[in-house]
Amino acid sequence: MLRDKDLVAATRNGPDVLGRWRILRDQGFEAEQWPAAPLPWNPFAAKATALRGLDTLRTNKVLFCQQRYGIIACVFEASAVGPAILKRLGLLRRPLLLWDFSADTQWRLKRLFQRIILPVADGILCLNRPQMEIAESIFGANGKTAFVGYEVDTEFFHPRYSNDGSYVLAVGDDVSRDYPLVIEAASQLPITLTLCTRRSVETAAEAIARVNHIQRYLSYSELRAMYGQAKFVVLPL
């Protein structure tokens, strides 16, 4: 069940990351969240996010506790693999909902996950139109998709925290961030580039003076300030 103190704790003085669950609660629906188990119960707990959800303990919990729920909702592919296999075996008798997946990924493992999940999912919540097109045209999920868009806490990221800005900002630890590309582009321009990432990033000698690399963890309020003081934000992929 979601309680007010749980919702407050989840935000950690930052954006509301549980708004969807509050909406369910306010509409009279009870919901529980089952995060992936830590080591040693989940052998994939220390792996990449795409693998962390392969939690056999949680899959068994879905199997044996399914009678308590009206629907099983999974976020991203990995968390849905186990329930989808149960569905294929006729062991999961509750509707299976997938929330978000990697559209047009070239990672073979994720494509395998999608082949397991999408054809048997009872509903697919898509953040963008390409997801809907892929789910329907490649996996035959016609009539099962719904466009829900991205969830953003517009109050936390309100423009009142912005000013004119003095630098270009790029943020994130994800492996898809192409920081060498944005550094190369910035080296050709009379601007300051700020990178907020714990990844190791090589900077050419001619660009060092204009690149500010922040490798420490930033709180939500610090990150918001970085966004607000930037001239603009770049997402290099």
mmCIF file with all atom_site columns, N, CA, C and O in Angstrom, residues 44-67:
data_model
loop_
_atom_site.group_PDB
_atom_site.id
_atom_site.type_symbol
_atom_site.label_atom_id
_atom_site.label_alt_id
_atom_site.label_comp_id
_atom_site.label_asym_id
_atom_site.label_entity_id
_atom_site.label_seq_id
_atom_site.pdbx_PDB_ins_code
_atom_site.Cartn_x
_atom_site.Cartn_y
_atom_site.Cartn_z
_atom_site.occupancy
_atom_site.B_iso_or_equiv
_atom_site.pdbx_formal_charge
_atom_site.auth_seq_id
_atom_site.auth_comp_id
_atom_site.auth_asym_id
_atom_site.auth_atom_id
_atom_site.pdbx_PDB_model_num
ATOM 1  N N  . PHE A 1 44 ? 21.486 -10.985 -10.266 1.00 0.00 ? 44 PHE A N  1
ATOM 2  C CA . PHE A 1 44 ? 21.713 -9.921  -11.241 1.00 0.00 ? 44 PHE A CA 1
ATOM 3  C C  . PHE A 1 44 ? 21.688 -8.533  -10.603 1.00 0.00 ? 44 PHE A C  1
ATOM 4  O O  . PHE A 1 44 ? 21.734 -7.534  -11.313 1.00 0.00 ? 44 PHE A O  1
ATOM 5  N N  . ALA A 1 45 ? 21.611 -8.462  -9.277  1.00 0.00 ? 45 ALA A N  1
ATOM 6  C CA . ALA A 1 45 ? 21.438 -7.181  -8.591  1.00 0.00 ? 45 ALA A CA 1
ATOM 7  C C  . ALA A 1 45 ? 22.571 -6.203  -8.866  1.00 0.00 ? 45 ALA A C  1
ATOM 8  O O  . ALA A 1 45 ? 22.357 -4.988  -8.861  1.00 0.00 ? 45 ALA A O  1
ATOM 9  N N  . ALA A 1 46 ? 23.769 -6.695  -9.080  1.00 0.00 ? 46 ALA A N  1
ATOM 10 C CA . ALA A 1 46 ? 24.917 -5.824  -9.306  1.00 0.00 ? 46 ALA A CA 1
ATOM 11 C C  . ALA A 1 46 ? 25.176 -5.567  -10.784 1.00 0.00 ? 46 ALA A C  1
ATOM 12 O O  . ALA A 1 46 ? 26.155 -4.906  -11.139 1.00 0.00 ? 46 ALA A O  1
ATOM 13 N N  . LYS A 1 47 ? 24.300 -6.068  -11.642 1.00 0.00 ? 47 LYS A N  1
ATOM 14 C CA . LYS A 1 47 ? 24.492 -5.918  -13.079 1.00 0.00 ? 47 LYS A CA 1
ATOM 15 C C  . LYS A 1 47 ? 23.848 -4.630  -13.578 1.00 0.00 ? 47 LYS A C  1
ATOM 16 O O  . LYS A 1 47 ? 23.319 -3.837  -12.807 1.00 0.00 ? 47 LYS A O  1
ATOM 17 N N  . ALA A 1 48 ? 23.891 -4.441  -14.895 1.00 0.00 ? 48 ALA A N  1
ATOM 18 C CA . ALA A 1 48 ? 23.287 -3.263  -15.513 1.00 0.00 ? 48 ALA A CA 1
ATOM 19 C C  . ALA A 1 48 ? 21.781 -3.255  -15.280 1.00 0.00 ? 48 ALA A C  1
ATOM 20 O O  . ALA A 1 48 ? 21.174 -4.289  -14.988 1.00 0.00 ? 48 ALA A O  1
ATOM 21 N N  . THR A 1 49 ? 21.183 -2.068  -15.412 1.00 0.00 ? 49 THR A N  1
ATOM 22 C CA . THR A 1 49 ? 19.747 -1.925  -15.174 1.00 0.00 ? 49 THR A CA 1
ATOM 23 C C  . THR A 1 49 ? 18.929 -2.889  -16.022 1.00 0.00 ? 49 THR A C  1
ATOM 24 O O  . THR A 1 49 ? 17.914 -3.427  -15.565 1.00 0.00 ? 49 THR A O  1
ATOM 25 N N  . ALA A 1 50 ? 19.391 -3.135  -17.249 1.00 0.00 ? 50 ALA A N  1
ATOM 26 C CA . ALA A 1 50 ? 18.648 -4.014  -18.156 1.00 0.00 ? 50 ALA A CA 1
ATOM 27 C C  . ALA A 1 50 ? 18.611 -5.453  -17.673 1.00 0.00 ? 50 ALA A C  1
ATOM 28 O O  . ALA A 1 50 ? 17.791 -6.240  -18.131 1.00 0.00 ? 50 ALA A O  1
ATOM 29 N N  . LEU A 1 51 ? 19.509 -5.814  -16.737 1.00 0.00 ? 51 LEU A N  1
ATOM 30 C CA . LEU A 1 51 ? 19.559 -7.181  -16.218 1.00 0.00 ? 51 LEU A CA 1
ATOM 31 C C  . LEU A 1 51 ? 19.060 -7.286  -14.785 1.00 0.00 ? 51 LEU A C  1
ATOM 32 O O  . LEU A 1 51 ? 18.643 -8.352  -14.341 1.00 0.00 ? 51 LEU A O  1
ATOM 33 N N  . ARG A 1 52 ? 19.101 -6.183  -14.061 1.00 0.00 ? 52 ARG A N  1
ATOM 34 C CA . ARG A 1 52 ? 18.776 -6.197  -12.634 1.00 0.00 ? 52 ARG A CA 1
ATOM 35 C C  . ARG A 1 52 ? 17.366 -6.705  -12.374 1.00 0.00 ? 52 ARG A C  1
ATOM 36 O O  . ARG A 1 52 ? 17.082 -7.318  -11.354 1.00 0.00 ? 52 ARG A O  1
ATOM 37 N N  . GLY A 1 53 ? 16.472 -6.461  -13.316 1.00 0.00 ? 53 GLY A N  1
ATOM 38 C CA . GLY A 1 53 ? 15.086 -6.881  -13.139 1.00 0.00 ? 53 GLY A CA 1
ATOM 39 C C  . GLY A 1 53 ? 14.853 -8.368  -13.303 1.00 0.00 ? 53 GLY A C  1
ATOM 40 O O  . GLY A 1 53 ? 13.761 -8.853  -13.023 1.00 0.00 ? 53 GLY A O  1
ATOM 41 N N  . LEU A 1 54 ? 15.872 -9.113  -13.771 1.00 0.00 ? 54 LEU A N  1
ATOM 42 C CA . LEU A 1 54 ? 15.724 -10.564 -13.927 1.00 0.00 ? 54 LEU A CA 1
ATOM 43 C C  . LEU A 1 54 ? 15.833 -11.220 -12.556 1.00 0.00 ? 54 LEU A C  1
ATOM 44 O O  . LEU A 1 54 ? 16.812 -11.882 -12.222 1.00 0.00 ? 54 LEU A O  1
ATOM 45 N N  . ASP A 1 55 ? 14.820 -11.037 -11.772 1.00 0.00 ? 55 ASP A N  1
ATOM 46 C CA . ASP A 1 55 ? 14.809 -11.443 -10.360 1.00 0.00 ? 55 ASP A CA 1
ATOM 47 C C  . ASP A 1 55 ? 13.889 -12.657 -10.216 1.00 0.00 ? 55 ASP A C  1
ATOM 48 O O  . ASP A 1 55 ? 12.669 -12.536 -10.208 1.00 0.00 ? 55 ASP A O  1
ATOM 49 N N  . THR A 1 56 ? 14.471 -13.849 -10.110 1.00 0.00 ? 56 THR A N  1
ATOM 50 C CA . THR A 1 56 ? 13.661 -15.067 -10.032 1.00 0.00 ? 56 THR A CA 1
ATOM 51 C C  . THR A 1 56 ? 12.841 -15.124 -8.749  1.00 0.00 ? 56 THR A C  1
ATOM 52 O O  . THR A 1 56 ? 11.743 -15.687 -8.736  1.00 0.00 ? 56 THR A O  1
ATOM 53 N N  . LEU A 1 57 ? 13.373 -14.529 -7.687  1.00 0.00 ? 57 LEU A N  1
ATOM 54 C CA . LEU A 1 57 ? 12.624 -14.507 -6.429  1.00 0.00 ? 57 LEU A CA 1
ATOM 55 C C  . LEU A 1 57 ? 11.330 -13.722 -6.604  1.00 0.00 ? 57 LEU A C  1
ATOM 56 O O  . LEU A 1 57 ? 10.258 -14.138 -6.160  1.00 0.00 ? 57 LEU A O  1
ATOM 57 N N  . ARG A 1 58 ? 11.412 -12.587 -7.280  1.00 0.00 ? 58 ARG A N  1
ATOM 58 C CA . ARG A 1 58 ? 10.220 -11.764 -7.520  1.00 0.00 ? 58 ARG A CA 1
ATOM 59 C C  . ARG A 1 58 ? 9.254  -12.477 -8.464  1.00 0.00 ? 58 ARG A C  1
ATOM 60 O O  . ARG A 1 58 ? 8.037  -12.395 -8.287  1.00 0.00 ? 58 ARG A O  1
ATOM 61 N N  . THR A 1 59 ? 9.790  -13.177 -9.461  1.00 0.00 ? 59 THR A N  1
ATOM 62 C CA . THR A 1 59 ? 8.924  -13.934 -10.375 1.00 0.00 ? 59 THR A CA 1
ATOM 63 C C  . THR A 1 59 ? 8.128  -14.988 -9.629  1.00 0.00 ? 59 THR A C  1
ATOM 64 O O  . THR A 1 59 ? 6.931  -15.180 -9.867  1.00 0.00 ? 59 THR A O  1
ATOM 65 N N  . ASN A 1 60 ? 8.799  -15.672 -8.701  1.00 0.00 ? 60 ASN A N  1
ATOM 66 C CA . ASN A 1 60 ? 8.092  -16.667 -7.883  1.00 0.00 ? 60 ASN A CA 1
ATOM 67 C C  . ASN A 1 60 ? 7.027  -16.016 -7.011  1.00 0.00 ? 60 ASN A C  1
ATOM 68 O O  . ASN A 1 60 ? 5.946  -16.581 -6.800  1.00 0.00 ? 60 ASN A O  1
ATOM 69 N N  . LYS A 1 61 ? 7.314  -14.806 -6.534  1.00 0.00 ? 61 LYS A N  1
ATOM 70 C CA . LYS A 1 61 ? 6.344  -14.084 -5.720  1.00 0.00 ? 61 LYS A CA 1
ATOM 71 C C  . LYS A 1 61 ? 5.114  -13.740 -6.558  1.00 0.00 ? 61 LYS A C  1
ATOM 72 O O  . LYS A 1 61 ? 3.969  -13.847 -6.092  1.00 0.00 ? 61 LYS A O  1
ATOM 73 N N  . VAL A 1 62 ? 5.356  -13.328 -7.821  1.00 0.00 ? 62 VAL A N  1
ATOM 74 C CA . VAL A 1 62 ? 4.241  -13.051 -8.734  1.00 0.00 ? 62 VAL A CA 1
ATOM 75 C C  . VAL A 1 62 ? 3.393  -14.305 -8.926  1.00 0.00 ? 62 VAL A C  1
ATOM 76 O O  . VAL A 1 62 ? 2.156  -14.257 -8.898  1.00 0.00 ? 62 VAL A O  1
ATOM 77 N N  . LEU A 1 63 ? 4.062  -15.428 -9.108  1.00 0.00 ? 63 LEU A N  1
ATOM 78 C CA . LEU A 1 63 ? 3.356  -16.680 -9.362  1.00 0.00 ? 63 LEU A CA 1
ATOM 79 C C  . LEU A 1 63 ? 2.470  -17.075 -8.185  1.00 0.00 ? 63 LEU A C  1
ATOM 80 O O  . LEU A 1 63 ? 1.286  -17.397 -8.368  1.00 0.00 ? 63 LEU A O  1
ATOM 81 N N  . PHE A 1 64 ? 3.017  -17.039 -6.984  1.00 0.00 ? 64 PHE A N  1
ATOM 82 C CA . PHE A 1 64 ? 2.294  -17.573 -5.838  1.00 0.00 ? 64 PHE A CA 1
ATOM 83 C C  . PHE A 1 64 ? 1.392  -16.547 -5.134  1.00 0.00 ? 64 PHE A C  1
ATOM 84 O O  . PHE A 1 64 ? 0.558  -16.927 -4.315  1.00 0.00 ? 64 PHE A O  1
ATOM 85 N N  . CYS A 1 65 ? 1.552  -15.259 -5.463  1.00 0.00 ? 65 CYS A N  1
ATOM 86 C CA . CYS A 1 65 ? 0.725  -14.228 -4.822  1.00 0.00 ? 65 CYS A CA 1
ATOM 87 C C  . CYS A 1 65 ? -0.229 -13.553 -5.793  1.00 0.00 ? 65 CYS A C  1
ATOM 88 O O  . CYS A 1 65 ? -0.890 -12.572 -5.437  1.00 0.00 ? 65 CYS A O  1
ATOM 89 N N  . GLN A 1 66 ? -0.319 -14.051 -7.028  1.00 0.00 ? 66 GLN A N  1
ATOM 90 C CA . GLN A 1 66 ? -1.088 -13.361 -8.050  1.00 0.00 ? 66 GLN A CA 1
ATOM 91 C C  . GLN A 1 66 ? -2.562 -13.233 -7.715  1.00 0.00 ? 66 GLN A C  1
ATOM 92 O O  . GLN A 1 66 ? -3.228 -12.291 -8.163  1.00 0.00 ? 66 GLN A O  1
ATOM 93 N N  . GLN A 1 67 ? -3.096 -14.138 -6.890  1.00 0.00 ? 67 GLN A N  1
ATOM 94 C CA . GLN A 1 67 ? -4.520 -14.083 -6.582  1.00 0.00 ? 67 GLN A CA 1
ATOM 95 C C  . GLN A 1 67 ? -4.888 -12.836 -5.783  1.00 0.00 ? 67 GLN A C  1
ATOM 96 O O  . GLN A 1 67 ? -6.058 -12.460 -5.706  1.00 0.00 ? 67 GLN A O  1
#
